[in-house]
Coordinates of N, CA and C in Angstrom, one line a residue:
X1 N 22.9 63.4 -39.6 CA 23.6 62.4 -38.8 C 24.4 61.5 -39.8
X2 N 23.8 61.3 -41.0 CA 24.8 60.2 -42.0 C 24.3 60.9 -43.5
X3 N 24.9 60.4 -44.5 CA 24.5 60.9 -45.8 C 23.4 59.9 -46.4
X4 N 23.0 58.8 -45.3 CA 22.1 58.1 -46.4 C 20.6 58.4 -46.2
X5 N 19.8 58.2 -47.4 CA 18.8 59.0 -47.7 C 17.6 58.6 -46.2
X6 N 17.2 58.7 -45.3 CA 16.3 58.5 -44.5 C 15.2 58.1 -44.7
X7 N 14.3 58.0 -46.3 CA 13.2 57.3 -46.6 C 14.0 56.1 -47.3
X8 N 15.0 55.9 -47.7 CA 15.3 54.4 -48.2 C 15.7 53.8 -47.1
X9 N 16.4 54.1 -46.0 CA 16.8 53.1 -44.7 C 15.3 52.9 -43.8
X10 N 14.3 54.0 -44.1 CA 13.5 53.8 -43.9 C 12.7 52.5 -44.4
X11 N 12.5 52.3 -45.7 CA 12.7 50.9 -46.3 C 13.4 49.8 -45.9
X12 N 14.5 50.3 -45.3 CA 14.9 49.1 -45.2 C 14.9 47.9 -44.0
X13 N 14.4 49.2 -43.1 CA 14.4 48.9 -42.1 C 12.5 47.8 -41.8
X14 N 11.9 48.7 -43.1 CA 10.2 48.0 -42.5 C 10.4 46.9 -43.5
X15 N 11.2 46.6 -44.1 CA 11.6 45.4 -44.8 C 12.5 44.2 -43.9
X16 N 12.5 44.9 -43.1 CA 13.4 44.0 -42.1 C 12.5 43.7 -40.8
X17 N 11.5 44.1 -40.6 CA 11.1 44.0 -39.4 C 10.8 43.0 -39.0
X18 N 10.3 41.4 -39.9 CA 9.7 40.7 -40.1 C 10.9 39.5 -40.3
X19 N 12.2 39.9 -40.5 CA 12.8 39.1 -41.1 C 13.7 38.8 -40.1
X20 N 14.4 37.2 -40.6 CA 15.1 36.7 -39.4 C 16.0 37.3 -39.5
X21 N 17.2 37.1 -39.0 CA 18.7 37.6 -38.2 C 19.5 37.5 -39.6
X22 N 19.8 36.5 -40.2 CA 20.4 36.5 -41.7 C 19.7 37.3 -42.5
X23 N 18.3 37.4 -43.0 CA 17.9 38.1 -43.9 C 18.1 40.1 -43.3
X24 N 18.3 40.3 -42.1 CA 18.7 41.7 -41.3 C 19.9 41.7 -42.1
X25 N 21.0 40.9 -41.9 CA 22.5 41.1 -41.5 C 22.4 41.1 -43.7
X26 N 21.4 40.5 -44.4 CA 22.0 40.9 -46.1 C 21.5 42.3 -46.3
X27 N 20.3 42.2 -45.5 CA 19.6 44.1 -45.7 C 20.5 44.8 -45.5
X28 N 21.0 44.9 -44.5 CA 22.1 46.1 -44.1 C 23.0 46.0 -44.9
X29 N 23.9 44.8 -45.2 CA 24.7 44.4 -46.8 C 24.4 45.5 -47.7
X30 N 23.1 45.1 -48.2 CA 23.0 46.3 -49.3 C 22.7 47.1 -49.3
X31 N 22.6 47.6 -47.7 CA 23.1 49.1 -47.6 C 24.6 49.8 -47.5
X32 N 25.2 48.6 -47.0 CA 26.8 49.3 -47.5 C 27.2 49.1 -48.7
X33 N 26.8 48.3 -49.6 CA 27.4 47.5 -51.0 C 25.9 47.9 -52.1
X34 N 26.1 49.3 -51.8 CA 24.3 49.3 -53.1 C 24.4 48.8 -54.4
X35 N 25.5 48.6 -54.9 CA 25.8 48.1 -56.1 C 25.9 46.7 -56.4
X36 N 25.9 46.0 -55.6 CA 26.1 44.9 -55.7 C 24.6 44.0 -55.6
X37 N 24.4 42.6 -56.4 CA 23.0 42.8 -56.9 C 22.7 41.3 -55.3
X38 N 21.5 40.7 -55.2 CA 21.5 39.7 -54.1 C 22.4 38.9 -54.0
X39 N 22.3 38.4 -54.8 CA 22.9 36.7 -55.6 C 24.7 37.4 -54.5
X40 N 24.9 37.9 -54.7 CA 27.2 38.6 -54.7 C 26.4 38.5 -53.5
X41 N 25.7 39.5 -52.6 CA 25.7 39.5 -51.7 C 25.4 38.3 -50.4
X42 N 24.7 37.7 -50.7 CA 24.4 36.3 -50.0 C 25.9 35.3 -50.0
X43 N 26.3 35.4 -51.1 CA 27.6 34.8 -51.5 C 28.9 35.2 -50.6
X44 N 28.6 36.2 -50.0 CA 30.1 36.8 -49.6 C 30.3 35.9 -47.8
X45 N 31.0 35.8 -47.9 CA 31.7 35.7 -46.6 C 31.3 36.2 -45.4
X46 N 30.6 35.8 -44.0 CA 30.6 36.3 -43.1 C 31.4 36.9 -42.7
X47 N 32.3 36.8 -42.5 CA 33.8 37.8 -42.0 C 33.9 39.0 -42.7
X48 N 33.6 38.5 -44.7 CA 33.9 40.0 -45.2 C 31.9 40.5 -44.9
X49 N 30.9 40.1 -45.0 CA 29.5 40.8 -44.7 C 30.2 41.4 -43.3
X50 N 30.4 41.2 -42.4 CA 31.1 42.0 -40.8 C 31.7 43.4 -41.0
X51 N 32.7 42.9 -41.5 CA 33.4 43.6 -42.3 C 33.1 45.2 -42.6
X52 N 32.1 45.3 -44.1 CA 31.3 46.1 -44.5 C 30.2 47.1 -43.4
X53 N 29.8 46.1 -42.6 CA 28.5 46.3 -41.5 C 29.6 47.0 -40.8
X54 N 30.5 47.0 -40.0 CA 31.3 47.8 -39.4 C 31.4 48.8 -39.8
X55 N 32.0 49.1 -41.2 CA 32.0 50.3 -41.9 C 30.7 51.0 -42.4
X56 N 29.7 50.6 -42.2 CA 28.7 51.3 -42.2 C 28.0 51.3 -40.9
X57 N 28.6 50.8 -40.0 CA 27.8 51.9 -38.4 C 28.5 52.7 -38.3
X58 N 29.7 52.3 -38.4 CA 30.5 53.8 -38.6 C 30.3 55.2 -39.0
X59 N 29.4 55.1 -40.7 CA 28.9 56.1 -41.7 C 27.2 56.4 -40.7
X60 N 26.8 55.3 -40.4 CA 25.9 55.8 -39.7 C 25.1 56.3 -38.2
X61 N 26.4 55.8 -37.3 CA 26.4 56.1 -35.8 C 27.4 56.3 -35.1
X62 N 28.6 56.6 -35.9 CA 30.0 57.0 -35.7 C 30.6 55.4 -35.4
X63 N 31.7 55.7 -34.8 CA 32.7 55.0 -34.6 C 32.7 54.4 -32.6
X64 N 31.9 54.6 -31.7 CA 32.0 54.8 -30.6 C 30.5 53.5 -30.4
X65 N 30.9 52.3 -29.6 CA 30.5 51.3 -29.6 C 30.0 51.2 -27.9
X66 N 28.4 51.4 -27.7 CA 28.2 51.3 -26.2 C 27.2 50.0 -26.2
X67 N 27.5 48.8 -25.0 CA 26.7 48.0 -25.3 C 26.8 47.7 -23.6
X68 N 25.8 46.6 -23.5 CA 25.1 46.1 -21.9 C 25.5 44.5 -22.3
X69 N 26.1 43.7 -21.5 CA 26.1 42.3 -21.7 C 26.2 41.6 -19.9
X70 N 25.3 40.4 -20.2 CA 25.0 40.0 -18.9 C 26.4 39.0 -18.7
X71 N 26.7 39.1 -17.5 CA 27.9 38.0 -17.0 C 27.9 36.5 -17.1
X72 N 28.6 35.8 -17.8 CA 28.0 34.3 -18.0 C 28.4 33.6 -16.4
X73 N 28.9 34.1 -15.8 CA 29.6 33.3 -14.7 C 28.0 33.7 -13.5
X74 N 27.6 34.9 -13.4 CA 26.7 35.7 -12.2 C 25.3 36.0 -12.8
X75 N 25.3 36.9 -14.0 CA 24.5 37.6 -14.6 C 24.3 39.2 -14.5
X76 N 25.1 39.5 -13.8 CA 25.4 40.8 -13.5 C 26.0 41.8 -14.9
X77 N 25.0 42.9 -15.0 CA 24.9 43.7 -16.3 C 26.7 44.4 -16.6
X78 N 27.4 44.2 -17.6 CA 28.7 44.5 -17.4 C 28.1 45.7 -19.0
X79 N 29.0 46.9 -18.2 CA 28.8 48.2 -19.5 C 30.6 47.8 -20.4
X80 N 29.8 47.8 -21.5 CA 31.8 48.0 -22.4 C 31.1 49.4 -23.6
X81 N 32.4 49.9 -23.5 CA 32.0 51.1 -24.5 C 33.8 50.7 -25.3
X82 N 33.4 50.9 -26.7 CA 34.7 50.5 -27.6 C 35.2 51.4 -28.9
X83 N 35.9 51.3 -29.4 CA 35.9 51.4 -30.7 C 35.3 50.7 -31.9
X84 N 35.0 51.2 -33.1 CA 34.9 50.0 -34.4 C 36.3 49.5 -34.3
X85 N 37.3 50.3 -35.0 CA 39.0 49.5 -35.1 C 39.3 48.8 -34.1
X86 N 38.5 48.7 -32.6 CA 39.2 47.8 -31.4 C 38.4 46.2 -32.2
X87 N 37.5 46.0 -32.7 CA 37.0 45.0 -33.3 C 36.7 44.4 -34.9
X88 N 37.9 45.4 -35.6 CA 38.0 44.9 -36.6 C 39.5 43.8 -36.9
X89 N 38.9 42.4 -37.6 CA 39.9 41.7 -37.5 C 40.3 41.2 -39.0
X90 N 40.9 40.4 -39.6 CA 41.2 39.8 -40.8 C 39.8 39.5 -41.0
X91 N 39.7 39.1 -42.1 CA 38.3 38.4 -42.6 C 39.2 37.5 -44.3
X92 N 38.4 36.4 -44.1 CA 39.1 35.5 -45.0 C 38.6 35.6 -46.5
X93 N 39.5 34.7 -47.2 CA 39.2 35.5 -49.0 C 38.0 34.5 -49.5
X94 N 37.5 35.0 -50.5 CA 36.3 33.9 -50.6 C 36.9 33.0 -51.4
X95 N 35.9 31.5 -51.0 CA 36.2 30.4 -51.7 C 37.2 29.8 -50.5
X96 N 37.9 30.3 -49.4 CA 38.8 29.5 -48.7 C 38.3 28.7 -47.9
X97 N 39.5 27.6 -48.0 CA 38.9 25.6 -47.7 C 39.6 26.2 -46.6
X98 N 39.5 24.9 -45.2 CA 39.9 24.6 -44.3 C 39.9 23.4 -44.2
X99 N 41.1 23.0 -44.1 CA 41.2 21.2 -43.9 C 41.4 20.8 -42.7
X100 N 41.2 20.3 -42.1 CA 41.6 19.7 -40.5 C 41.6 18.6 -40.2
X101 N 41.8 17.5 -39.3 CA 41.9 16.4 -39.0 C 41.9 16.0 -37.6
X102 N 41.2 15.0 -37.0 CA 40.4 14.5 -35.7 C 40.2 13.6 -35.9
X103 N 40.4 12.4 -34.4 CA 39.9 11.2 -34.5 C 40.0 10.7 -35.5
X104 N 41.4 10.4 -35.8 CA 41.5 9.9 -37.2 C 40.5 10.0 -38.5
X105 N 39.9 11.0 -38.6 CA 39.6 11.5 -40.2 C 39.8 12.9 -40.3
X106 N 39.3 13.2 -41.6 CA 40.2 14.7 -42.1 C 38.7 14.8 -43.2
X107 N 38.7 16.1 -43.0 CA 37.6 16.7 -43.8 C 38.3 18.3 -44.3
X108 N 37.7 18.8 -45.5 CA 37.7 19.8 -46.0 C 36.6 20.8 -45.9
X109 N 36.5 21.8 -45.8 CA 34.9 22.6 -45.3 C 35.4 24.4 -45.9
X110 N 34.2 24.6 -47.1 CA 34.4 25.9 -46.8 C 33.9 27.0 -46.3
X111 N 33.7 27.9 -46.0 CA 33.5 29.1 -45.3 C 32.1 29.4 -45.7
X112 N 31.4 29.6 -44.4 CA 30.0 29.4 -44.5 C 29.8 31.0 -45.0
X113 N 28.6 31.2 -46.3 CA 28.0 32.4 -46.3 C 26.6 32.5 -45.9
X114 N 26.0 33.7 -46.2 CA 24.7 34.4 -45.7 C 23.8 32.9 -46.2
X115 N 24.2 32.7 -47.6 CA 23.3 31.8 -48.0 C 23.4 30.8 -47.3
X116 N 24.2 30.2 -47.1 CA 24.6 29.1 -45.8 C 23.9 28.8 -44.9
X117 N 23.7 30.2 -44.2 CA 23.3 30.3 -43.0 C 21.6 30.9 -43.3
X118 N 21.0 31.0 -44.8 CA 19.8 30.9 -44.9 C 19.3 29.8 -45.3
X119 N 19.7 28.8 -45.3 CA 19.3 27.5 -45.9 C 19.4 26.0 -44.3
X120 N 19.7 27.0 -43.3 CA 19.6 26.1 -41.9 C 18.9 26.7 -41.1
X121 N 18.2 27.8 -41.2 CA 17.7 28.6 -40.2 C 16.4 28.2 -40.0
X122 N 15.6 27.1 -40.7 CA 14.8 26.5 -40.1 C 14.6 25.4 -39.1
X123 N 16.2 25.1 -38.7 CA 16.4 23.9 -38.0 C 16.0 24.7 -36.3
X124 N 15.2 24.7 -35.3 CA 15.1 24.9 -34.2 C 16.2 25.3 -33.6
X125 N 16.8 23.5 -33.9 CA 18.2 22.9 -32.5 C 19.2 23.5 -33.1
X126 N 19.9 24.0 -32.3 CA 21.0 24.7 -32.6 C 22.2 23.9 -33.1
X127 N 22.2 22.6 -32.2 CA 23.1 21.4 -32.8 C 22.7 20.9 -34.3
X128 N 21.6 20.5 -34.3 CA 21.1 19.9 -35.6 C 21.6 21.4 -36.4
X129 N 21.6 22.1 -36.2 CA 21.6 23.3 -37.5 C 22.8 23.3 -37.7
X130 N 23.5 23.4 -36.4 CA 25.4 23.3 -36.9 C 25.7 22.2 -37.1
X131 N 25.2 20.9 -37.2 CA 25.6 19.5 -38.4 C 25.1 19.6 -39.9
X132 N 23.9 20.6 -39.7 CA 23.5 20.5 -41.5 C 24.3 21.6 -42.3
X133 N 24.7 22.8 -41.2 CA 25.7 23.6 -41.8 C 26.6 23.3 -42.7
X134 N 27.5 22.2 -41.2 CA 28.7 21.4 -41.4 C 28.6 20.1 -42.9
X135 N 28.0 19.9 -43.5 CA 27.3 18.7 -44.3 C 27.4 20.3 -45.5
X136 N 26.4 21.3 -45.8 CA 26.7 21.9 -46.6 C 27.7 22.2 -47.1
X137 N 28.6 22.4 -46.1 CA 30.1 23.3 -46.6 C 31.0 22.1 -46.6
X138 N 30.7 20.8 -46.4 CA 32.0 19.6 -46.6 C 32.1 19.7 -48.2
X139 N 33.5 19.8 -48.1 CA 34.5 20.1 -49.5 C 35.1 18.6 -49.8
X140 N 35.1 17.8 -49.2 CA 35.7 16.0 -49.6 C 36.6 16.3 -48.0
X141 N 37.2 14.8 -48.4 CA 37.2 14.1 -49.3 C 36.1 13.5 -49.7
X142 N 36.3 12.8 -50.9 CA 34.7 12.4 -51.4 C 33.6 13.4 -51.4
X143 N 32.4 13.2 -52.3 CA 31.9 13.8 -52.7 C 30.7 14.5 -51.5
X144 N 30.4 13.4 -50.4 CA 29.3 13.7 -49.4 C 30.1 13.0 -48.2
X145 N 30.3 14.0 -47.1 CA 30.4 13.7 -45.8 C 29.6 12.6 -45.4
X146 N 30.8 11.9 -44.2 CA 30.1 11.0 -43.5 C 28.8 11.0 -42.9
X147 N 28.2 10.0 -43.0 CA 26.7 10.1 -42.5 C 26.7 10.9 -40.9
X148 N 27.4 10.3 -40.1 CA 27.3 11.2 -38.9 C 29.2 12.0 -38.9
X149 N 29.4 12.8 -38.9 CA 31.0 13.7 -38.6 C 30.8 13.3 -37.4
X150 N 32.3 12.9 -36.7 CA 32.5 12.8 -35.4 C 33.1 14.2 -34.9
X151 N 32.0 14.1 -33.4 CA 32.4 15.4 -32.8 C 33.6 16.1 -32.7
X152 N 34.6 15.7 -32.9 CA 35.9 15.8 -32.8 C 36.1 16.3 -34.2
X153 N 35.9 16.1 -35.1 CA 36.2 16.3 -36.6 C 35.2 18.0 -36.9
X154 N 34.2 18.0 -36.0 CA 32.9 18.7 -36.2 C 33.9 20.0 -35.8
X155 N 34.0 19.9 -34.5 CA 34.4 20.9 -33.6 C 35.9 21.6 -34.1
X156 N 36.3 20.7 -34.4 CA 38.2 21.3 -35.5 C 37.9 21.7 -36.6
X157 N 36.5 21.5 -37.0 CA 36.1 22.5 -38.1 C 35.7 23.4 -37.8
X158 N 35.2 23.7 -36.9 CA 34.6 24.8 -36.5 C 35.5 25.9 -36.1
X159 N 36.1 25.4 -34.8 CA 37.5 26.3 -34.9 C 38.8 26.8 -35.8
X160 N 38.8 25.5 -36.9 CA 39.4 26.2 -38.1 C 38.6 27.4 -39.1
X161 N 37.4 27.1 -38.8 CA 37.0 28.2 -39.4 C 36.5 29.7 -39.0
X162 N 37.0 29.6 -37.4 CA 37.0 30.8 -36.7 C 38.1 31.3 -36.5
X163 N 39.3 30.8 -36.9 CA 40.7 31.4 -37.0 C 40.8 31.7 -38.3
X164 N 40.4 31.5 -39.0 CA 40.2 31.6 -41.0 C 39.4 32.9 -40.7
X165 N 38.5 33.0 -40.3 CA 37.9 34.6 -40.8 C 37.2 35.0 -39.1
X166 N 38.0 35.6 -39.1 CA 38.2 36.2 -37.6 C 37.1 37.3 -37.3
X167 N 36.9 38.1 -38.4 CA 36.0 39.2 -38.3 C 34.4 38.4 -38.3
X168 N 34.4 37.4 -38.5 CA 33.2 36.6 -38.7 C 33.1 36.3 -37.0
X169 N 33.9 36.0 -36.2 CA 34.1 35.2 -34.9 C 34.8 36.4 -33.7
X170 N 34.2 37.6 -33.7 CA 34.8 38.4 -32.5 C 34.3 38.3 -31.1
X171 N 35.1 38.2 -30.3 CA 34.8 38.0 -29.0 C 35.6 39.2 -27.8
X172 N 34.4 39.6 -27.2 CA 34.8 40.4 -26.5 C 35.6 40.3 -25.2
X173 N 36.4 41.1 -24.2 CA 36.9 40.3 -23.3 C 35.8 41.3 -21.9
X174 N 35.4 40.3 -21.2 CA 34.7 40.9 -20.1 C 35.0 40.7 -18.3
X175 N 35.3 41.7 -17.9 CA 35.4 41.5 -16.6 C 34.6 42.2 -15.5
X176 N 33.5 41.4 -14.9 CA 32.6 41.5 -13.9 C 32.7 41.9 -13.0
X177 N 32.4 43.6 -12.6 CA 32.4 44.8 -11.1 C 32.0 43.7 -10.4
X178 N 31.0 42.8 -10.4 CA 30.1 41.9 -9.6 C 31.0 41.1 -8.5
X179 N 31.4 40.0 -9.6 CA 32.3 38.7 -9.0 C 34.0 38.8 -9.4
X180 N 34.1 39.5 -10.6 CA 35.3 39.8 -10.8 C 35.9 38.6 -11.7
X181 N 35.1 37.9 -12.1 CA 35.9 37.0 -13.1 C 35.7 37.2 -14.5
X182 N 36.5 36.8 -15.4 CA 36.9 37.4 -16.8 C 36.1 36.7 -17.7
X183 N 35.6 36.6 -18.4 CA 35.0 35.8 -19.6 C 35.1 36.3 -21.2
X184 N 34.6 35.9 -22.0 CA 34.7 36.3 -23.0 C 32.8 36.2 -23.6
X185 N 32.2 37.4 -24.2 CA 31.6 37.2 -25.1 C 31.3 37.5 -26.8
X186 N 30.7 36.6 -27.6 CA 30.6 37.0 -28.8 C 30.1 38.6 -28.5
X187 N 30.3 39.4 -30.0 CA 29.6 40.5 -30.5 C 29.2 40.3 -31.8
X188 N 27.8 40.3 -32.1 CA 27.6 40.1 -33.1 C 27.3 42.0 -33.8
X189 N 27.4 42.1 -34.9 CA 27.4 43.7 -35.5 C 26.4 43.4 -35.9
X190 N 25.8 42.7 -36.6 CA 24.6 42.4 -37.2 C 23.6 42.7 -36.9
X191 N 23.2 41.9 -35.7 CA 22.2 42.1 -34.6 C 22.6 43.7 -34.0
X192 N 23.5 44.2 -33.6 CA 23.9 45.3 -33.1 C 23.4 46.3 -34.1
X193 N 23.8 46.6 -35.0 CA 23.7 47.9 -35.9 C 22.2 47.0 -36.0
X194 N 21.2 46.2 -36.5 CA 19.8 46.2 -36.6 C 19.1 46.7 -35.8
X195 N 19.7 46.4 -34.0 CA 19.3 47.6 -33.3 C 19.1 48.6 -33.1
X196 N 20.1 49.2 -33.4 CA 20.1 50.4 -33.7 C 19.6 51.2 -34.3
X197 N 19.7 50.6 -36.0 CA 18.3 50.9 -36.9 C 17.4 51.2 -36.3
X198 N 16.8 49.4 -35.8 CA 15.7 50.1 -35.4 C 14.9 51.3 -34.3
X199 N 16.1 51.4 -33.2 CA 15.8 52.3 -32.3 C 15.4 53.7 -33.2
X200 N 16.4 54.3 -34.2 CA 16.4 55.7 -35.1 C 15.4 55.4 -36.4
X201 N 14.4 54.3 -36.7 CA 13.6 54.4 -37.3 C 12.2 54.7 -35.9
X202 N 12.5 54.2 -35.2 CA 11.0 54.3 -34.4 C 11.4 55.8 -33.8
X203 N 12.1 56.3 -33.5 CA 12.9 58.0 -33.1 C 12.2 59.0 -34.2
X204 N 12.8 58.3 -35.2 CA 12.2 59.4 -36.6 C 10.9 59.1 -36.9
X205 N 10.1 58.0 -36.6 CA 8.8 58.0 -37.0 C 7.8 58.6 -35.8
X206 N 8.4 59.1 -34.9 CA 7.5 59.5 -33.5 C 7.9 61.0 -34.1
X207 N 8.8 61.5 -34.6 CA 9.0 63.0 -34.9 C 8.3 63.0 -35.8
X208 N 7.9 62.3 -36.7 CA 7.1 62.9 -38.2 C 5.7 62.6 -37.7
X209 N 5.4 62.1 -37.0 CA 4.4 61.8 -36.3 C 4.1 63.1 -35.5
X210 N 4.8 63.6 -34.6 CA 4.5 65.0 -34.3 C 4.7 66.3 -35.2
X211 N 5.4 66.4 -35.9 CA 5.5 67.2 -36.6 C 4.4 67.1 -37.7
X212 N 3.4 65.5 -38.2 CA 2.8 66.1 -39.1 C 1.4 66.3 -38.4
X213 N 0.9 66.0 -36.9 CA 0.3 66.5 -36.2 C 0.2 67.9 -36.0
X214 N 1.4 68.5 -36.0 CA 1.1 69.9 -35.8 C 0.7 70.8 -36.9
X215 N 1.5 70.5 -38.0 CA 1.8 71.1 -38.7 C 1.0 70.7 -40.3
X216 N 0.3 69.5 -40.3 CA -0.2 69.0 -41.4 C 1.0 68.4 -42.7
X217 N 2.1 68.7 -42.1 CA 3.0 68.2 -43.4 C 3.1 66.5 -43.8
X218 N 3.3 66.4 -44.7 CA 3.2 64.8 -45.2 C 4.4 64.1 -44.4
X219 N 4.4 62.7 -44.6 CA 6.0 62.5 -44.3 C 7.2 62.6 -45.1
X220 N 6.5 62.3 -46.4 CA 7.8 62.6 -47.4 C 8.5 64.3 -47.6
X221 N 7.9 65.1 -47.1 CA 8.2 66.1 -46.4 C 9.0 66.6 -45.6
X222 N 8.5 65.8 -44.4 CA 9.0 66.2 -43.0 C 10.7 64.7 -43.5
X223 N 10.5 64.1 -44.4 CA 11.9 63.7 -44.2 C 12.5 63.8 -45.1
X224 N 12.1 64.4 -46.1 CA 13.0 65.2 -46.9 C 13.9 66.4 -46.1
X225 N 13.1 66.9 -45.0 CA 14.0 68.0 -44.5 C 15.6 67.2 -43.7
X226 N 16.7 68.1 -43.6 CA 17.2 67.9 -42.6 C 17.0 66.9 -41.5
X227 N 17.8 66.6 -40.3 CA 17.7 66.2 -39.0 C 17.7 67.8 -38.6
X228 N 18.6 68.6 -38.8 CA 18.9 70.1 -37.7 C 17.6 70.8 -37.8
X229 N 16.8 70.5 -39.3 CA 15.7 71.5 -39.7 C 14.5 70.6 -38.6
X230 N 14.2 69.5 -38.4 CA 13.4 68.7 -37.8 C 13.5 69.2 -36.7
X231 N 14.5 69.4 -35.6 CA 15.3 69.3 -34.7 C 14.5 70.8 -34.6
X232 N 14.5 71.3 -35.4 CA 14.4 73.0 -34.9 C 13.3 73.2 -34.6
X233 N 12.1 72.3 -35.6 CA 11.0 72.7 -35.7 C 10.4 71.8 -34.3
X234 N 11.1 71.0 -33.5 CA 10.9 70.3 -32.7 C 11.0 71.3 -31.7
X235 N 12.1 72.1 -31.4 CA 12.4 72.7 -30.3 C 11.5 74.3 -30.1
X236 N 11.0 74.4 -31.5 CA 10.0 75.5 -31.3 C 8.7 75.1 -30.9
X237 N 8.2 73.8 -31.2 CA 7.2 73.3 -30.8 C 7.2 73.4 -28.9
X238 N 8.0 73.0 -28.6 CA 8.5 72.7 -27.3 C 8.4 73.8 -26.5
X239 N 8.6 75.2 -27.4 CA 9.1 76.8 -26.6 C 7.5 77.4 -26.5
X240 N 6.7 76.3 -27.9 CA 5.0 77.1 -27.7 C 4.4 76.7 -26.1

């Protein structure tokens, strides 16, 4: 199905099982970027981490995107099936500031990375976590952001920084068989290809599971072989 080796995604996957949503989305990182050591990878850009993760569900589950999302207006299950290239967008260069201005003040903020977004993920509140974000990545003026940023100042950062790296901030467009009205939702890849992992790690571990049931073979064995050789030995199992 892909060229990568099935006992290291195997790794990487039971290295992930435990871990939050950012520490998933650097795992998979250095499955597309094996060369690159933590430190680069935590460092990089959401938009360009996206980026990468795209191009490797690609290498690993093709190019053909099926997902279930509930309706924000009803709740009614809406099917979208896509492309990768229908959701690849710019992604911004690292180190880029965004300056903006609200309610009369102006702030500078740069572009949040993995690290960023591992250094708040203890905060519960979703709000409190996107003000300590916001406080991390203030660039000036002056050396430390205002004690409280006004919401207006908060929010123009925000949005400048979802027009700045676009592949970080994809939004789907949805329209509901149910009630018929359009919405938009996020897609996160991250969460999506972890899925997926994990669905073809628990797939492959119920085949070596039967296979070394039948057969006594180890697992490093049974996944050293092929998928077509597994596949075969499955389907003769099936014909006994």
């Amino acid at each position: 199905m892909h060229p990568h080796d099935p006992r290291e995604l195997l790794k990487v996957w039971e290295s992930g099982v435990q871990a939050s949503h950012t520490q998933r989305g650097l795992l998979l990182l250095g499955v597309a970027l094996p060369q690159s050591d933590a430190d680069a990878l935590a460092r990089a850009g959401i938009g360009h981490r996206d980026a990468w993760l795209l191009t490797l569900r690609e290498t690993l589950f093709g190019s053909d995107v099926a997902c279930v999302l509930p309706c924000p207006a009803c709740g009614e299950h809406i099917e979208l099936t896509f492309g990768v290239g229908d959701i690849r967008a710019g992604h911004a260069e690292h180190g880029q500031i965004c300056e903006v201005s609200a309610a009369g003040s102006t702030g500078r903020f740069r572009l949040p990375t993995s690290a960023d977004l591992l250094a708040v993920e203890h905060e519960s509140d979703a709000q409190a976590a996107e003000r300590l974000l916001l406080t991390r990545l203030w660039d000036g003026p002056g050396p430390m952001p205002p004690t409280q940023l006004p919401c207006e100042l908060a929010d123009a950062a925000a949005a400048a920084m979802s027009e700045a790296d676009r592949q970080a901030d994809v939004l789907l467009e949805l329209c509901c068989p149910a009630c018929n009205r359009r919405n938009q939702a996020p897609f996160d890849i991250a969460g999506y290809l972890w899925r997926e992992l994990d669905r073809w790690a628990l797939d492959l571990l119920q085949c070596v599971h039967v296979l070394a049931s039948r057969y006594g073979w180890s697992e490093d064995c049974i996944l050293a072989m092929s998928p077509a050789r597994r596949g075969a030995y499955l389907d003769l199992m099936g014909r006994a």
